[in-house]
Structure formats: structure tokens, C-alpha cells
Coordinates of C-alpha atoms and ligand atoms in Angstrom, one line a residue:
X1 CA 19.7 81.5 -76.5
X2 CA 23.0 83.2 -75.4
X3 CA 26.3 81.7 -76.4
X4 CA 27.2 80.9 -72.8
X5 CA 23.9 79.0 -72.3
X6 CA 24.5 77.0 -75.4
X7 CA 28.0 76.1 -74.2
X8 CA 26.6 74.8 -70.9
X9 CA 23.9 72.6 -72.5
X10 CA 25.0 69.0 -72.4
X11 CA 24.0 67.5 -75.8
X12 CA 25.7 64.1 -75.4
X13 CA 24.9 62.6 -72.0
X14 CA 23.4 63.2 -68.6
X15 CA 26.7 63.4 -66.6
X16 CA 27.8 66.1 -64.2
X17 CA 30.9 68.0 -65.3
X18 CA 32.9 66.1 -62.7
X19 CA 31.9 62.7 -64.0
X20 CA 32.4 63.9 -67.6
X21 CA 36.0 64.9 -66.7
X22 CA 36.7 61.6 -65.0
X23 CA 35.8 59.7 -68.1
X24 CA 38.2 61.8 -70.2
X25 CA 41.3 60.1 -68.9
X26 CA 42.8 58.1 -71.8
X27 CA 43.4 54.9 -69.7
X28 CA 41.7 53.2 -66.8
X29 CA 42.2 50.1 -64.7
X30 CA 39.1 47.8 -64.5
X31 CA 39.4 44.4 -63.0
X32 CA 36.4 42.4 -63.9
X33 CA 34.3 41.2 -60.9
X34 CA 33.8 37.4 -60.7
X35 CA 31.3 36.2 -63.3
X36 CA 27.8 35.1 -62.5
X37 CA 27.3 31.3 -62.9
X38 CA 25.0 31.5 -65.9
X39 CA 27.5 33.4 -68.1
X40 CA 30.6 31.3 -67.3
X41 CA 30.0 29.2 -70.3
X42 CA 30.9 32.0 -72.7
X43 CA 34.7 32.1 -73.3
X44 CA 35.1 36.0 -73.4
X45 CA 32.7 38.5 -72.0
X46 CA 33.3 42.0 -70.9
X47 CA 32.2 43.3 -67.6
X48 CA 28.8 45.1 -67.3
X49 CA 30.3 47.7 -65.0
X50 CA 32.7 48.8 -67.7
X51 CA 30.0 48.9 -70.3
X52 CA 27.8 51.0 -68.1
X53 CA 30.5 53.7 -67.9
X54 CA 30.8 53.9 -71.7
X55 CA 27.0 53.9 -72.2
X56 CA 26.5 56.6 -69.7
X57 CA 29.1 58.8 -71.4
X58 CA 28.0 58.3 -75.0
X59 CA 24.2 58.4 -74.6
X60 CA 21.3 60.0 -72.8
X61 CA 18.6 58.0 -70.9
X62 CA 16.1 56.3 -73.3
X63 CA 18.5 56.2 -76.2
X64 CA 19.3 53.0 -78.2
X65 CA 22.5 51.0 -77.8
X66 CA 23.5 48.2 -80.3
X67 CA 25.9 45.4 -79.8
X68 CA 26.1 43.4 -83.1
X69 CA 28.1 40.6 -81.4
X70 CA 26.5 40.6 -78.1
X71 CA 27.4 37.2 -76.7
X72 CA 25.6 36.8 -73.4
X73 CA 24.5 40.4 -73.5
X74 CA 26.8 42.4 -71.2
X75 CA 26.4 45.6 -73.1
X76 CA 22.6 45.3 -73.1
X77 CA 22.5 44.5 -69.4
X78 CA 24.5 47.6 -68.8
X79 CA 22.1 49.6 -71.1
X80 CA 19.1 48.5 -69.0
X81 CA 20.8 49.4 -65.7
X82 CA 21.5 52.8 -67.2
X83 CA 17.9 53.3 -68.4
X84 CA 18.9 53.0 -72.0
X85 CA 17.2 50.7 -74.6
X86 CA 19.2 48.0 -76.3
X87 CA 19.4 45.7 -79.3
X88 CA 21.9 42.8 -79.6
X89 CA 22.8 40.3 -82.2
X90 CA 24.7 37.0 -81.8
X91 CA 25.2 34.1 -84.1
X92 CA 25.2 31.4 -81.4
X93 CA 21.7 30.4 -80.3
X94 CA 22.9 29.2 -76.9
X95 CA 24.4 32.7 -76.0
X96 CA 21.3 34.4 -77.3
X97 CA 19.1 32.3 -75.0
X98 CA 21.3 33.1 -72.0
X99 CA 21.2 36.8 -72.9
X100 CA 17.4 36.8 -73.2
X101 CA 17.0 35.2 -69.8
X102 CA 19.4 37.6 -68.2
X103 CA 17.7 40.6 -69.9
X104 CA 14.3 39.5 -68.8
X105 CA 15.4 39.5 -65.2
X106 CA 17.2 42.8 -65.5
X107 CA 14.3 44.7 -67.1
X108 CA 12.1 43.4 -64.4
X109 CA 14.4 44.8 -61.8
X110 CA 14.7 48.2 -63.5
X111 CA 11.2 48.4 -64.9
X112 CA 10.7 51.8 -63.2
X113 CA 13.3 53.3 -65.6
X114 CA 11.2 52.6 -68.7
X115 CA 7.8 53.5 -70.0
X116 CA 7.6 50.2 -71.8
X117 CA 9.9 47.8 -70.0
X118 CA 9.0 44.9 -72.4
X119 CA 10.0 46.8 -75.5
X120 CA 13.2 48.2 -73.9
X121 CA 15.6 45.6 -75.1
X122 CA 15.8 42.7 -77.5
X123 CA 18.3 40.0 -78.5
X124 CA 18.3 38.7 -82.1
X125 CA 19.8 35.4 -83.2
X126 CA 21.6 36.2 -86.5
X127 CA 24.7 37.1 -88.4
X128 CA 26.1 40.6 -87.8
X129 CA 26.7 40.8 -91.5
X130 CA 22.9 41.4 -91.7
X131 CA 22.7 44.2 -89.1
X132 CA 21.3 46.7 -91.6
X133 CA 18.4 44.2 -92.3
X134 CA 17.9 43.2 -88.7
X135 CA 17.9 46.6 -87.0
X136 CA 15.6 49.1 -88.5
X137 CA 15.6 51.9 -85.9
X138 CA 18.5 54.4 -85.9
X139 CA 21.1 53.5 -83.3
X140 CA 22.4 56.1 -80.9
X141 CA 25.5 54.2 -79.7
X142 CA 27.4 51.0 -80.6
X143 CA 29.4 49.1 -78.0
X144 CA 30.9 45.9 -79.1
X145 CA 33.9 43.5 -79.0
X146 CA 34.7 41.0 -81.8
X147 CA 36.3 37.6 -81.5
X148 CA 40.0 38.3 -81.2
X149 CA 40.6 36.4 -84.5
X150 CA 41.0 32.6 -83.8
X151 CA 42.9 33.3 -80.6
X152 CA 40.7 30.9 -78.6
X153 CA 41.8 28.0 -80.9
X154 CA 45.5 28.7 -81.0
X155 CA 48.5 27.2 -79.3
X156 CA 49.3 28.8 -76.0
X157 CA 45.7 28.5 -74.8
X158 CA 45.9 24.7 -74.0
X159 CA 45.9 25.2 -70.2
X160 CA 42.9 27.5 -70.3
X161 CA 41.1 25.1 -72.8
X162 CA 41.8 22.1 -70.6
X163 CA 40.5 23.9 -67.5
X164 CA 37.3 25.1 -69.2
X165 CA 36.7 21.7 -70.9
X166 CA 37.0 19.9 -67.6
X167 CA 34.2 22.1 -66.3
X168 CA 32.1 21.5 -69.5
X169 CA 32.4 25.2 -70.4
X170 CA 32.8 26.4 -74.0
X171 CA 36.5 26.7 -75.2
X172 CA 35.6 28.6 -78.4
X173 CA 32.3 30.2 -79.6
X174 CA 31.0 27.8 -82.2
X175 CA 31.8 25.6 -85.2
X176 CA 29.6 27.8 -87.4
X177 CA 31.5 28.8 -90.6
X178 CA 29.9 32.3 -90.3
X179 CA 31.5 32.8 -86.9
X180 CA 34.3 35.2 -87.6
X181 CA 36.3 33.6 -84.7
X182 CA 36.7 30.6 -87.1
X183 CA 38.5 32.5 -89.9
X184 CA 42.1 31.2 -90.1
X185 CA 43.7 33.7 -92.3
X186 CA 44.3 37.1 -90.7
X187 CA 43.7 39.4 -93.7
X188 CA 40.4 37.6 -94.5
X189 CA 39.3 37.9 -90.8
X190 CA 40.1 41.6 -90.9
X191 CA 38.2 42.1 -94.1
X192 CA 35.2 40.3 -92.7
X193 CA 35.2 42.4 -89.5
X194 CA 35.5 45.6 -91.5
X195 CA 32.6 44.6 -93.7
X196 CA 30.5 43.9 -90.6
X197 CA 31.3 47.4 -89.1
X198 CA 30.5 49.0 -92.5
X199 CA 26.8 47.7 -92.2
X200 CA 26.7 48.6 -88.5
X201 CA 27.7 52.2 -89.5
X202 CA 24.7 52.2 -91.8
X203 CA 22.2 51.9 -88.9
X204 CA 23.9 54.5 -86.7
X205 CA 22.3 57.9 -86.6
X206 CA 24.5 60.9 -87.7
X207 CA 26.9 61.9 -84.9
X208 CA 26.4 58.6 -83.0
X209 CA 29.5 57.1 -81.5
X210 CA 30.8 53.5 -81.7
X211 CA 33.2 51.9 -79.3
X212 CA 35.1 48.7 -80.4
X213 CA 36.9 46.9 -77.6
X214 CA 39.8 44.9 -79.0
X215 CA 43.3 43.7 -78.5
X216 CA 46.4 43.3 -80.7
X217 CA 46.9 39.5 -81.0
X218 CA 50.0 37.3 -81.1
X219 CA 50.4 34.2 -83.1
X220 CA 53.5 32.2 -84.0
X221 CA 55.9 34.6 -82.3
X222 CA 54.5 37.6 -84.2
X223 CA 52.1 40.4 -83.3
X224 CA 49.1 41.0 -85.5
X225 CA 48.0 44.6 -84.9
X226 CA 44.3 44.0 -84.9
X227 CA 43.4 47.0 -82.8
X228 CA 45.5 49.3 -84.9
X229 CA 44.3 47.8 -88.2
X230 CA 40.7 48.3 -87.1
X231 CA 41.4 51.8 -86.1
X232 CA 42.8 52.6 -89.6
X233 CA 40.3 50.5 -91.7
X234 CA 37.1 51.4 -89.8
X235 CA 38.4 55.0 -89.7
X236 CA 37.8 55.1 -93.4
X237 CA 34.0 55.3 -92.9
X238 CA 33.6 56.3 -89.2
X239 CA 35.9 58.9 -87.9
X240 CA 38.4 57.5 -85.3
X241 CA 38.1 60.1 -82.5
X242 CA 40.5 58.5 -80.0
X243 CA 41.3 55.5 -77.8
X244 CA 40.9 54.6 -74.2
X245 CA 43.2 51.9 -72.9
X246 CA 41.7 49.4 -70.5
X247 CA 44.3 47.9 -68.2
X248 CA 43.8 44.8 -66.0
X249 CA 46.2 44.3 -63.2
X250 CA 44.8 41.2 -61.5
X251 CA 45.9 38.5 -63.9
X252 CA 48.5 35.9 -63.1
X253 CA 51.7 36.5 -65.0
X254 CA 52.9 33.6 -67.2
X255 CA 56.6 33.1 -67.9
X256 CA 56.3 33.2 -71.7
X257 CA 59.7 33.1 -73.5
X258 CA 61.6 33.3 -70.2
X259 CA 65.3 33.0 -70.8
X260 CA 65.2 33.2 -74.5
X261 CA 62.8 35.8 -76.0
X262 CA 60.7 38.8 -75.2
X263 CA 57.0 37.9 -75.0
X264 CA 54.7 40.2 -73.0
X265 CA 51.8 39.2 -70.9
X266 CA 49.2 41.4 -72.6
X267 CA 47.0 43.0 -70.0
X268 CA 45.4 45.8 -71.9
X269 CA 42.7 46.3 -74.5
X270 CA 42.0 49.2 -76.7
X271 CA 38.6 50.9 -76.6
X272 CA 38.5 52.6 -80.0
X273 CA 36.0 55.4 -80.1
X274 CA 34.6 56.3 -83.5
X275 CA 31.9 58.8 -84.6
X276 CA 29.7 58.9 -87.6
X277 CA 30.4 62.3 -89.0
X278 CA 27.7 64.2 -91.0
X279 CA 28.5 67.1 -93.3
X280 CA 24.9 68.4 -93.2
X281 CA 24.4 68.6 -89.5
Ligands
SAM1 C1 34.1 38.7 -77.7 S1 32.6 37.9 -77.9 C2 31.5 39.1 -77.3 C3 31.2 39.0 -75.9 C4 30.2 40.0 -75.4 N1 30.7 41.3 -75.5 C5 29.8 39.6 -73.9 O1 30.2 40.4 -73.1 O2 29.2 38.6 -73.7 C6 32.3 37.9 -79.6 C7 30.9 37.3 -80.0 O3 30.8 37.3 -81.4 C8 29.9 36.3 -81.8 N2 30.0 36.2 -83.3 C9 31.0 35.7 -84.0 N3 30.7 35.8 -85.3 C10 29.5 36.4 -85.4 C11 28.7 36.8 -86.5 N4 29.1 36.6 -87.8 N5 27.6 37.5 -86.2 C12 27.2 37.7 -84.9 N6 27.9 37.3 -83.9 C13 29.1 36.7 -84.1 C14 30.4 35.1 -81.0 O4 29.4 34.1 -80.8 C15 30.7 35.8 -79.6 O5 29.7 35.7 -78.7

């Protein structure tokens, strides 16, 4: 094969050069559409439309996407819509049940995209610390977002908590001690997350990408650089390739600190893109 032919071959995805280029911008604005009724109960899900853009960039049709903390299954729903297979893990049985119901309906709608629609996607109830035991097939792409530490439990979220509690919606994920969103001490939380991503890396095939969507978090008047810490620590075993910054511009501004201190309204997340490097390939 000539050099120029090889250059033109797209080994990563099925996008046109134009769509490839569009995705290369290092920031984007994505305002999540209103949530469907069945998934309102989950306190923090990411939009399927956003997931689909990432999945279509980092995989080819038919490849396998993993979300080790899948919640109500947004990444897997997006995988099915894109004609990719999916596997998800979540600790909380209630979310796993919601995800399974949603996925059944979604695979039915998109059954023409799969040879075996029933085997296309599955949701496991379990601890992400066991990913290497729960997922046996090599994974082509990981798209995931962790609990943002114990943010849902902290001061400053009282109004949101009250509003959600009034509607009988969850205000945090669970009381399970294995839920990393219940770890109080920041360094312990970070260590536990890094340990989870280490076993997730084990199931990735060489040269597969992983995207972690995360924010820096504030507590007690101080910023804890969760996104930057994860970039550095996970970067010790998966190469940190770059970041894409997800901005939201449809959120109501709150007057935090007005008149006495600088406190921002944080309306951006980091999408950290890692790759499993392989010296032999
Ligand atoms: C930010 S949410 C993910 C939301 C998901 N991306 C969605 O769109 O629905 C984080 C999830 O991590 C789960 N989780 C927390 N600790 C876990 C653990 N040790 N193993 C598996 N899942 C865990 C929580 O139940 C929660 O659903």
C-alpha cells in the first residue's frame, strides 16, 4: 500500500474529515436537553447527545464501550444509538434497573444496527473496583464520570437537595460504604478513584482511549483540583493525551460570596482524554 493511501485510511473512527476536524476543538458548549422522566431520580447524569459525539470519535461501529460507573446508562444508550456495543457497571441496584429498562427499549429501536441486538449491551450491578473480574472482553473505549467527591452531601447544595427531596428524587447516590461518593477525606477519595481506573485500564485493549468527565470541586472556601489530580495520577498508567472543556451556558447564576469574596459559578467540566500506550504495537 502506498504511503498516501495509508495516510488516508481512518483507523480510529468512521467520521468524515469534516466531522473529525469539528471534534478537534478543545472546548465546546453543550447545554443538556431536559431529562426524560425515568432518569430524573439520578442526581447527576450526563447527556446522551454529548456521549454520542465522543463515542463516534473514539470508536468504529461494532466496537465495545465501557462505563464502569454507568448510573442510569447514558453512555451505553449513546453507544447503542451509534451502533456500538456497551457494558456498564454501577453499584446502586436501582440505577442498574433503570439503565436496563432504558437499554432494552433503545436496542429494540436500533435493532437494525446490530447482528445480535440482545447481546449488544449489558449492565452489571457491582463495584467498579472489580471491573477486571466483571468485564472479560477487551474494551475499545471507556467513557465515564465519577462522583465529584462528596459534593452532593456538602453545604451549599441545600436548596437543590430540598427541591429534589420534595419531589422524592435522590439527593445523593447511596448509603453504601463502597460508593466512592461517600468518602469524606479528599486524598482517600482520590486514591480510591485512581485504583478503580487502574483496573479499568487492565481491560482496555492496547491503543484504546478513555475519557473521564470531571470537575474541580470546591469545599470550605477552597478548591480541590480533582480534574487536574486525576490527569496527573491516571496519567501515570494511561497517557494523558489532552483535554476538551465542556461549557454550559444555560445555568442560573448564584450570588456566591457577593460583596465579600471571589467564588465562581463553575459551569465547565474537563473531558480528560487518555490512551493506553503499547510499546509493541
Ligand atoms: C456521576 S454518576 C454517573 C452518571 C452516569 N454517567 C449517567 O449519566 O447516568 C457516578 C455513579 O457512580 C456510581 N458509583 C459510586 N461508587 C461506585 C463504585 N464503587 N462502583 C460502581 N459505581 C459506583 C454511583 O452510583 C453513580 O451512579
